[in-house]
């Protein structure tokens, strides 16, 4: 156990605890904008589907019910522009973080292999590489990497933490380069439904992949779009050969999405109205926080999509965290996501309207 855990970085959120205590001491309470966890209700139709499937005494299957595969493949065709997606091109997973952390291990990677991800990125990409003993590699432009030994390339658009969206032309260029070198591409697209100043495009869109999913897999989650973080509902779509191999491995590992969650996922993917309703909530909170931060002397960079504002006052990120904690506002330091974020903070707009209003007032 110790040998494995010693490969990993210190769990970053533990370092935020003293600042959380400071923010919590504010007379009007803490406004926690540090973690992008949903706070709004689970849509009623999803709750009803979960309840209706509550009497599920048997084991679920790893691949999911035919109804679930219908729902995922149909959504992938409709929403991602991946016209040829079939059952063999989809695979449910038990939340996207589990998938990211254990994917390199399940792909059979290890010492001598490389896993690449953006210089500013979700920390679990690095964790996944270190768990299997592979070498983590960061990039600004993946096509400038040495392809020797590079087995897995992570893309993330829209980006966590920056909110940057990769244009279609850039995706086309990266996919061509990766295919030319036989490198498997996994594209984390969990914020794809949350574009504000740009329209995110999936790596599986026909204009990007040329109608072929070879060497490409997209990762999607219902946590943000449908407020289902507590359900652990996510899925993969793309290369049937890759997903078939993962399916066999995950069968042996018993990595099964619970049957009631499968039913809830079918309901969530079949309804667009609740997604638009939630987008409206987030858009209003985003506008209010952005104006308040800019009025307080912050500069916002990227942030054209996702659930975060990437903000800076051109000072060390922990100084910013400390100053905002004194106002009762907790944010995430940029260096959680890489050294390049040392002068930034990530501000989530996943708090209630009342708490966002409190933050706006304090910043004013």
CSV table of C-alpha atoms in Angstrom, one decimal:
chain,number,residue,atom,x,y,z
A,1,UNK,CA,0.0,0.0,0.0
A,2,UNK,CA,2.7,2.5,1.0
A,3,UNK,CA,4.7,1.7,-2.1
A,4,UNK,CA,1.7,2.6,-4.4
A,5,UNK,CA,0.6,5.7,-2.5
A,6,UNK,CA,4.2,7.0,-2.5
A,7,UNK,CA,4.0,7.3,-6.3
A,8,UNK,CA,1.2,9.9,-5.9
A,9,UNK,CA,1.3,13.6,-5.2
A,10,UNK,CA,-0.1,15.0,-1.9
A,11,UNK,CA,-3.9,15.2,-2.2
A,12,UNK,CA,-4.2,18.9,-3.1
A,13,UNK,CA,-7.5,19.7,-1.4
A,14,UNK,CA,-6.0,18.9,2.0
A,15,UNK,CA,-3.9,22.1,1.7
A,16,UNK,CA,-6.9,24.2,1.4
A,17,UNK,CA,-8.4,23.3,4.8
A,18,UNK,CA,-6.9,26.3,6.8
A,19,UNK,CA,-8.3,28.8,4.3
A,20,UNK,CA,-11.6,27.0,4.4
A,21,UNK,CA,-11.7,27.5,8.2
A,22,UNK,CA,-10.9,31.2,7.7
A,23,UNK,CA,-13.7,31.6,5.2
A,24,UNK,CA,-16.2,29.7,7.4
A,25,UNK,CA,-15.6,32.2,10.2
A,26,UNK,CA,-17.1,35.0,8.1
A,27,UNK,CA,-20.2,36.4,10.0
A,28,UNK,CA,-22.4,35.6,7.0
A,29,UNK,CA,-20.9,32.2,6.4
A,30,UNK,CA,-18.7,30.7,3.8
A,31,UNK,CA,-19.2,31.0,0.0
A,32,UNK,CA,-17.5,27.9,-1.3
A,33,UNK,CA,-16.5,28.4,-4.9
A,34,UNK,CA,-13.6,25.9,-4.7
A,35,UNK,CA,-15.1,22.6,-5.9
A,36,UNK,CA,-17.3,22.4,-8.9
A,37,UNK,CA,-20.0,20.2,-7.2
A,38,UNK,CA,-23.6,20.7,-8.3
A,39,UNK,CA,-25.9,22.2,-5.7
A,40,UNK,CA,-29.2,22.4,-7.7
A,41,UNK,CA,-31.9,19.7,-7.5
A,42,UNK,CA,-31.7,16.5,-9.5
A,43,UNK,CA,-34.3,16.8,-12.3
A,44,UNK,CA,-37.7,15.3,-11.3
A,45,UNK,CA,-37.8,12.9,-14.3
A,46,UNK,CA,-34.4,11.5,-13.3
A,47,UNK,CA,-35.5,11.0,-9.7
A,48,UNK,CA,-38.7,9.2,-10.9
A,49,UNK,CA,-36.7,6.9,-13.1
A,50,UNK,CA,-34.3,6.0,-10.2
A,51,UNK,CA,-37.2,5.3,-7.9
A,52,UNK,CA,-39.0,3.2,-10.5
A,53,UNK,CA,-35.9,1.0,-10.8
A,54,UNK,CA,-35.3,0.7,-7.1
A,55,UNK,CA,-36.5,-2.9,-7.0
A,56,UNK,CA,-33.3,-4.2,-8.7
A,57,UNK,CA,-32.2,-7.3,-6.7
A,58,UNK,CA,-30.0,-8.8,-9.4
A,59,UNK,CA,-26.5,-7.9,-10.5
A,60,UNK,CA,-26.4,-5.2,-13.3
A,61,UNK,CA,-24.1,-5.8,-16.3
A,62,UNK,CA,-21.0,-3.8,-17.0
A,63,UNK,CA,-22.1,-3.0,-20.5
A,64,UNK,CA,-25.5,-1.9,-19.3
A,65,UNK,CA,-29.0,-2.6,-20.4
A,66,UNK,CA,-29.9,-2.4,-24.1
A,67,UNK,CA,-32.0,0.7,-23.2
A,68,UNK,CA,-28.9,2.3,-21.7
A,69,UNK,CA,-26.8,1.6,-24.7
A,70,UNK,CA,-29.6,2.9,-26.9
A,71,UNK,CA,-29.7,6.1,-24.9
A,72,UNK,CA,-26.0,6.7,-25.0
A,73,UNK,CA,-25.4,5.8,-28.6
A,74,UNK,CA,-28.5,7.9,-29.6
A,75,UNK,CA,-27.2,10.9,-27.6
A,76,UNK,CA,-23.7,10.5,-29.1
A,77,UNK,CA,-25.2,10.6,-32.6
A,78,UNK,CA,-27.5,13.5,-31.9
A,79,UNK,CA,-25.4,15.7,-29.7
A,80,UNK,CA,-21.8,14.9,-30.7
A,81,UNK,CA,-22.3,14.6,-34.5
A,82,UNK,CA,-21.0,11.0,-34.4
A,83,UNK,CA,-23.4,9.6,-37.0
A,84,UNK,CA,-22.1,6.0,-37.0
A,85,UNK,CA,-22.2,5.4,-33.2
A,86,UNK,CA,-23.6,2.0,-32.3
A,87,UNK,CA,-23.8,-0.1,-29.1
A,88,UNK,CA,-20.3,-1.4,-29.7
A,89,UNK,CA,-19.1,2.2,-29.6
A,90,UNK,CA,-20.3,3.0,-26.1
A,91,UNK,CA,-19.5,1.9,-22.5
A,92,UNK,CA,-21.0,3.1,-19.2
A,93,UNK,CA,-18.5,3.8,-16.4
A,94,UNK,CA,-18.9,4.4,-12.7
A,95,UNK,CA,-18.2,8.1,-12.8
A,96,UNK,CA,-15.5,9.7,-15.0
A,97,UNK,CA,-12.9,10.2,-12.2
A,98,UNK,CA,-12.7,6.5,-11.6
A,99,UNK,CA,-12.1,6.0,-15.4
A,100,UNK,CA,-9.4,8.7,-15.6
A,101,UNK,CA,-7.5,7.3,-12.6
A,102,UNK,CA,-7.5,3.7,-13.7
A,103,UNK,CA,-7.5,3.9,-17.5
A,104,UNK,CA,-3.7,3.6,-18.0
A,105,UNK,CA,-3.7,0.5,-15.7
A,106,UNK,CA,-6.6,-1.0,-17.6
A,107,UNK,CA,-4.9,-0.3,-20.9
A,108,UNK,CA,-1.9,-2.3,-19.7
A,109,UNK,CA,0.5,0.6,-19.5
A,110,UNK,CA,3.5,0.7,-17.2
A,111,UNK,CA,7.2,1.6,-16.8
A,112,UNK,CA,8.6,2.8,-20.1
A,113,UNK,CA,5.3,4.1,-21.4
A,114,UNK,CA,4.2,7.8,-21.4
A,115,UNK,CA,0.9,9.4,-20.7
A,116,UNK,CA,0.5,13.0,-21.9
A,117,UNK,CA,-2.0,15.7,-20.7
A,118,UNK,CA,-2.2,19.5,-20.8
A,119,UNK,CA,0.2,21.6,-18.8
A,120,UNK,CA,-2.8,23.0,-16.9
A,121,UNK,CA,-5.0,20.1,-16.2
A,122,UNK,CA,-7.3,18.0,-13.9
A,123,UNK,CA,-4.8,16.4,-11.5
A,124,UNK,CA,-6.2,12.9,-12.0
A,125,UNK,CA,-4.5,12.5,-15.4
A,126,UNK,CA,-1.2,12.5,-13.6
A,127,UNK,CA,-2.5,10.2,-10.9
A,128,UNK,CA,-3.6,7.7,-13.5
A,129,UNK,CA,-0.1,7.6,-15.0
A,130,UNK,CA,1.6,7.3,-11.7
A,131,UNK,CA,-0.7,4.5,-10.4
A,132,UNK,CA,0.5,2.2,-13.2
A,133,UNK,CA,4.2,3.3,-13.2
A,134,UNK,CA,4.0,5.2,-16.5
A,135,UNK,CA,5.7,8.5,-17.1
A,136,UNK,CA,3.4,11.6,-16.9
A,137,UNK,CA,4.2,14.2,-19.6
A,138,UNK,CA,2.7,17.6,-19.9
A,139,UNK,CA,2.3,19.6,-23.1
A,140,UNK,CA,1.3,23.0,-24.5
A,141,UNK,CA,0.8,21.6,-28.0
A,142,UNK,CA,0.7,17.8,-28.1
A,143,UNK,CA,2.0,17.6,-31.7
A,144,UNK,CA,5.3,19.0,-30.4
A,145,UNK,CA,5.8,16.0,-28.1
A,146,UNK,CA,8.3,13.2,-28.8
A,147,UNK,CA,6.0,10.4,-29.9
A,148,UNK,CA,8.4,7.7,-28.8
A,149,UNK,CA,6.9,5.7,-26.0
A,150,UNK,CA,3.8,7.9,-25.9
A,151,UNK,CA,0.8,5.5,-25.6
A,152,UNK,CA,-2.0,7.7,-24.3
A,153,UNK,CA,-2.8,11.3,-25.1
A,154,UNK,CA,-5.4,13.1,-23.0
A,155,UNK,CA,-7.3,16.0,-24.5
A,156,UNK,CA,-9.6,18.2,-22.4
A,157,UNK,CA,-12.0,20.5,-24.1
A,158,UNK,CA,-13.6,22.4,-22.5
A,159,UNK,CA,-10.7,22.6,-20.1
A,160,UNK,CA,-10.7,22.2,-16.4
A,161,UNK,CA,-9.5,24.5,-15.0
A,162,UNK,CA,-9.2,27.2,-17.7
A,163,UNK,CA,-12.4,26.8,-19.6
A,164,UNK,CA,-10.5,26.9,-22.9
A,165,UNK,CA,-12.2,25.3,-25.9
A,166,UNK,CA,-10.1,23.6,-28.6
A,167,UNK,CA,-11.3,24.8,-32.1
A,168,UNK,CA,-12.4,22.2,-34.6
A,169,UNK,CA,-9.3,22.9,-36.8
A,170,UNK,CA,-7.0,22.2,-33.9
A,171,UNK,CA,-8.7,19.0,-33.0
A,172,UNK,CA,-8.4,17.8,-36.7
A,173,UNK,CA,-4.7,18.6,-36.6
A,174,UNK,CA,-4.1,16.8,-33.3
A,175,UNK,CA,-6.1,13.7,-34.3
A,176,UNK,CA,-4.1,13.4,-37.6
A,177,UNK,CA,-0.8,13.7,-35.7
A,178,UNK,CA,-1.8,11.1,-33.1
A,179,UNK,CA,-3.1,8.6,-35.7
A,180,UNK,CA,0.1,9.1,-37.7
A,181,UNK,CA,2.1,7.9,-34.7
A,182,UNK,CA,-0.3,5.2,-33.5
A,183,UNK,CA,-1.1,7.1,-30.2
A,184,UNK,CA,-4.4,6.5,-28.5
A,185,UNK,CA,-6.4,9.7,-27.9
A,186,UNK,CA,-8.9,10.0,-25.0
A,187,UNK,CA,-10.8,13.3,-25.1
A,188,UNK,CA,-12.3,14.4,-21.8
A,189,UNK,CA,-15.4,16.3,-22.9
A,190,UNK,CA,-17.4,16.4,-19.6
A,191,UNK,CA,-18.1,20.1,-19.9
A,192,UNK,CA,-19.1,20.0,-23.6
A,193,UNK,CA,-22.7,21.1,-22.8
A,194,UNK,CA,-21.5,24.2,-21.0
A,195,UNK,CA,-20.1,26.4,-23.8
A,196,UNK,CA,-20.6,30.2,-23.2
A,197,UNK,CA,-18.5,32.1,-25.6
A,198,UNK,CA,-17.5,29.2,-27.8
A,199,UNK,CA,-19.3,26.1,-29.1
A,200,UNK,CA,-17.3,23.0,-28.0
A,201,UNK,CA,-16.8,20.2,-30.5
A,202,UNK,CA,-16.3,16.6,-29.8
A,203,UNK,CA,-13.4,14.6,-31.1
A,204,UNK,CA,-16.0,12.2,-32.4
A,205,UNK,CA,-17.7,14.8,-34.7
A,206,UNK,CA,-17.5,13.6,-38.3
A,207,UNK,CA,-15.7,16.8,-39.3
A,208,UNK,CA,-13.0,16.0,-36.8
A,209,UNK,CA,-12.6,12.2,-37.0
A,210,UNK,CA,-13.5,11.9,-40.7
A,211,UNK,CA,-16.2,9.4,-40.0
A,212,UNK,CA,-13.9,6.9,-38.3
A,213,UNK,CA,-13.5,6.4,-34.5
A,214,UNK,CA,-10.2,4.6,-34.9
A,215,UNK,CA,-7.9,5.5,-32.1
A,216,UNK,CA,-10.4,7.9,-30.5
A,217,UNK,CA,-12.5,7.7,-27.3
A,218,UNK,CA,-14.5,10.5,-25.8
A,219,UNK,CA,-15.3,10.7,-22.0
A,220,UNK,CA,-18.7,12.2,-20.9
A,221,UNK,CA,-20.4,12.7,-17.6
A,222,UNK,CA,-23.9,13.5,-16.3
A,223,UNK,CA,-22.5,15.1,-13.2
A,224,UNK,CA,-22.5,18.7,-14.5
A,225,UNK,CA,-25.2,18.8,-17.2
A,226,UNK,CA,-27.8,16.9,-15.1
A,227,UNK,CA,-26.7,17.5,-11.5
A,228,UNK,CA,-25.9,13.8,-11.1
A,229,UNK,CA,-22.5,13.9,-9.4
A,230,UNK,CA,-23.9,11.8,-6.6
A,231,UNK,CA,-25.1,9.2,-9.0
A,232,UNK,CA,-21.7,8.5,-10.5
A,233,UNK,CA,-23.1,8.3,-14.1
A,234,UNK,CA,-20.6,8.6,-17.0
A,235,UNK,CA,-19.8,6.9,-20.2
A,236,UNK,CA,-17.2,6.4,-23.0
A,237,UNK,CA,-17.8,6.6,-26.7
A,238,UNK,CA,-15.6,5.8,-29.7
A,239,UNK,CA,-13.2,3.1,-30.9
A,240,UNK,CA,-15.1,-0.2,-30.6
A,241,UNK,CA,-11.8,-2.2,-30.3
A,242,UNK,CA,-10.6,-0.1,-27.4
A,243,UNK,CA,-14.0,-0.2,-25.6
A,244,UNK,CA,-14.4,-3.9,-26.2
A,245,UNK,CA,-11.0,-4.5,-24.5
A,246,UNK,CA,-12.0,-2.2,-21.6
A,247,UNK,CA,-15.4,-4.0,-21.3
A,248,UNK,CA,-13.7,-7.4,-20.9
A,249,UNK,CA,-11.3,-6.0,-18.2
A,250,UNK,CA,-14.1,-4.2,-16.4
A,251,UNK,CA,-16.2,-7.4,-16.3
A,252,UNK,CA,-13.5,-9.1,-14.4
A,253,UNK,CA,-13.2,-6.1,-12.1
A,254,UNK,CA,-16.9,-5.9,-11.4
A,255,UNK,CA,-17.1,-2.3,-12.5
A,256,UNK,CA,-20.8,-2.1,-12.8
A,257,UNK,CA,-23.0,1.0,-12.9
A,258,UNK,CA,-25.9,0.2,-10.4
A,259,UNK,CA,-29.2,-0.7,-12.2
A,260,UNK,CA,-31.2,2.3,-10.8
A,261,UNK,CA,-28.5,4.6,-12.0
A,262,UNK,CA,-28.6,3.1,-15.4
A,263,UNK,CA,-32.3,3.8,-15.6
A,264,UNK,CA,-31.8,7.3,-14.4
A,265,UNK,CA,-29.1,7.8,-17.1
A,266,UNK,CA,-31.6,6.7,-19.8
A,267,UNK,CA,-34.0,9.4,-18.5
A,268,UNK,CA,-31.4,12.1,-18.3
A,269,UNK,CA,-30.0,11.5,-21.8
A,270,UNK,CA,-33.5,11.5,-23.3
A,271,UNK,CA,-34.4,15.0,-22.1
A,272,UNK,CA,-32.8,18.3,-23.2
A,273,UNK,CA,-35.1,20.6,-21.3
A,274,UNK,CA,-33.5,20.2,-17.9
A,275,UNK,CA,-30.1,20.7,-19.4
A,276,UNK,CA,-31.1,24.1,-20.8
A,277,UNK,CA,-32.8,25.0,-17.5
A,278,UNK,CA,-29.5,24.3,-15.7
A,279,UNK,CA,-27.5,26.2,-18.3
A,280,UNK,CA,-29.7,29.2,-17.6
A,281,UNK,CA,-28.9,29.0,-13.8
A,282,UNK,CA,-25.2,28.7,-14.5
A,283,UNK,CA,-25.1,31.5,-17.0
A,284,UNK,CA,-26.7,34.0,-14.6
A,285,UNK,CA,-24.2,33.0,-11.8
A,286,UNK,CA,-21.3,33.2,-14.2
A,287,UNK,CA,-22.3,36.7,-15.4
A,288,UNK,CA,-22.7,38.0,-11.8
A,289,UNK,CA,-19.4,36.5,-10.5
A,290,UNK,CA,-17.4,37.6,-13.6
A,291,UNK,CA,-18.6,41.2,-13.2
A,292,UNK,CA,-17.9,41.2,-9.5
A,293,UNK,CA,-14.4,39.7,-9.9
A,294,UNK,CA,-13.4,42.2,-12.6
A,295,UNK,CA,-14.7,45.0,-10.5
A,296,UNK,CA,-12.5,43.8,-7.7
A,297,UNK,CA,-9.4,44.0,-9.9
A,298,UNK,CA,-9.3,40.5,-11.4
A,299,UNK,CA,-8.5,39.6,-15.0
A,300,UNK,CA,-10.4,36.6,-16.4
A,301,UNK,CA,-8.6,34.5,-19.0
A,302,UNK,CA,-10.2,31.9,-21.3
A,303,UNK,CA,-13.3,30.7,-19.4
A,304,UNK,CA,-15.3,30.6,-22.6
A,305,UNK,CA,-16.8,27.3,-21.4
A,306,UNK,CA,-17.1,24.9,-18.3
A,307,UNK,CA,-18.2,25.8,-14.8
A,308,UNK,CA,-15.3,28.0,-13.8
A,309,UNK,CA,-13.7,31.4,-14.1
A,310,UNK,CA,-9.9,31.4,-14.5
A,311,UNK,CA,-9.0,34.5,-12.7
A,312,UNK,CA,-5.8,36.4,-11.7
A,313,UNK,CA,-4.5,39.5,-10.0
A,314,UNK,CA,-1.0,38.7,-11.2
A,315,UNK,CA,0.1,37.6,-7.7
A,316,UNK,CA,0.9,34.2,-6.2
A,317,UNK,CA,-2.3,32.1,-6.2
A,318,UNK,CA,-2.1,31.4,-2.4
A,319,UNK,CA,-2.0,35.1,-1.7
A,320,UNK,CA,-5.3,35.4,-3.7
A,321,UNK,CA,-6.8,32.4,-1.9
A,322,UNK,CA,-5.9,34.0,1.5
A,323,UNK,CA,-7.3,37.4,0.6
A,324,UNK,CA,-10.6,36.0,-0.6
A,325,UNK,CA,-10.9,33.7,2.4
A,326,UNK,CA,-10.9,36.8,4.6
A,327,UNK,CA,-14.0,37.8,2.6
A,328,UNK,CA,-15.5,34.4,3.4
A,329,UNK,CA,-15.0,33.2,-0.2
A,330,UNK,CA,-13.1,30.0,-0.9
A,331,UNK,CA,-11.6,29.4,-4.3
A,332,UNK,CA,-9.1,26.8,-5.7
A,333,UNK,CA,-5.5,27.8,-6.1
A,334,UNK,CA,-4.3,27.5,-9.7
A,335,UNK,CA,-1.2,25.5,-8.8
A,336,UNK,CA,-3.5,22.5,-8.0
A,337,UNK,CA,-3.7,22.1,-11.8
A,338,UNK,CA,0.0,22.6,-12.6
A,339,UNK,CA,2.9,25.0,-12.1
A,340,UNK,CA,1.6,27.2,-14.9
A,341,UNK,CA,-1.4,28.1,-12.8
A,342,UNK,CA,0.7,29.6,-10.0
A,343,UNK,CA,-0.7,33.1,-10.4
A,344,UNK,CA,-4.3,32.1,-11.0
A,345,UNK,CA,-7.3,30.9,-9.0
A,346,UNK,CA,-10.2,28.8,-10.3
A,347,UNK,CA,-13.6,30.2,-9.3
A,348,UNK,CA,-16.5,27.8,-9.6
A,349,UNK,CA,-20.0,29.1,-10.2
A,350,UNK,CA,-21.7,26.0,-8.7
A,351,UNK,CA,-23.0,27.7,-5.6
A,352,UNK,CA,-26.7,28.6,-4.9
A,353,UNK,CA,-28.0,31.9,-6.2
A,354,UNK,CA,-28.1,33.1,-2.6
A,355,UNK,CA,-24.4,32.3,-2.0
A,356,UNK,CA,-23.4,33.8,-5.3
A,357,UNK,CA,-25.2,37.0,-4.4
A,358,UNK,CA,-23.3,37.0,-1.1
A,359,UNK,CA,-20.0,36.7,-2.9
A,360,UNK,CA,-20.9,39.5,-5.3
A,361,UNK,CA,-21.8,41.7,-2.4
A,362,UNK,CA,-18.5,41.0,-0.6
A,363,UNK,CA,-16.5,41.6,-3.7
A,364,UNK,CA,-18.3,44.9,-4.3
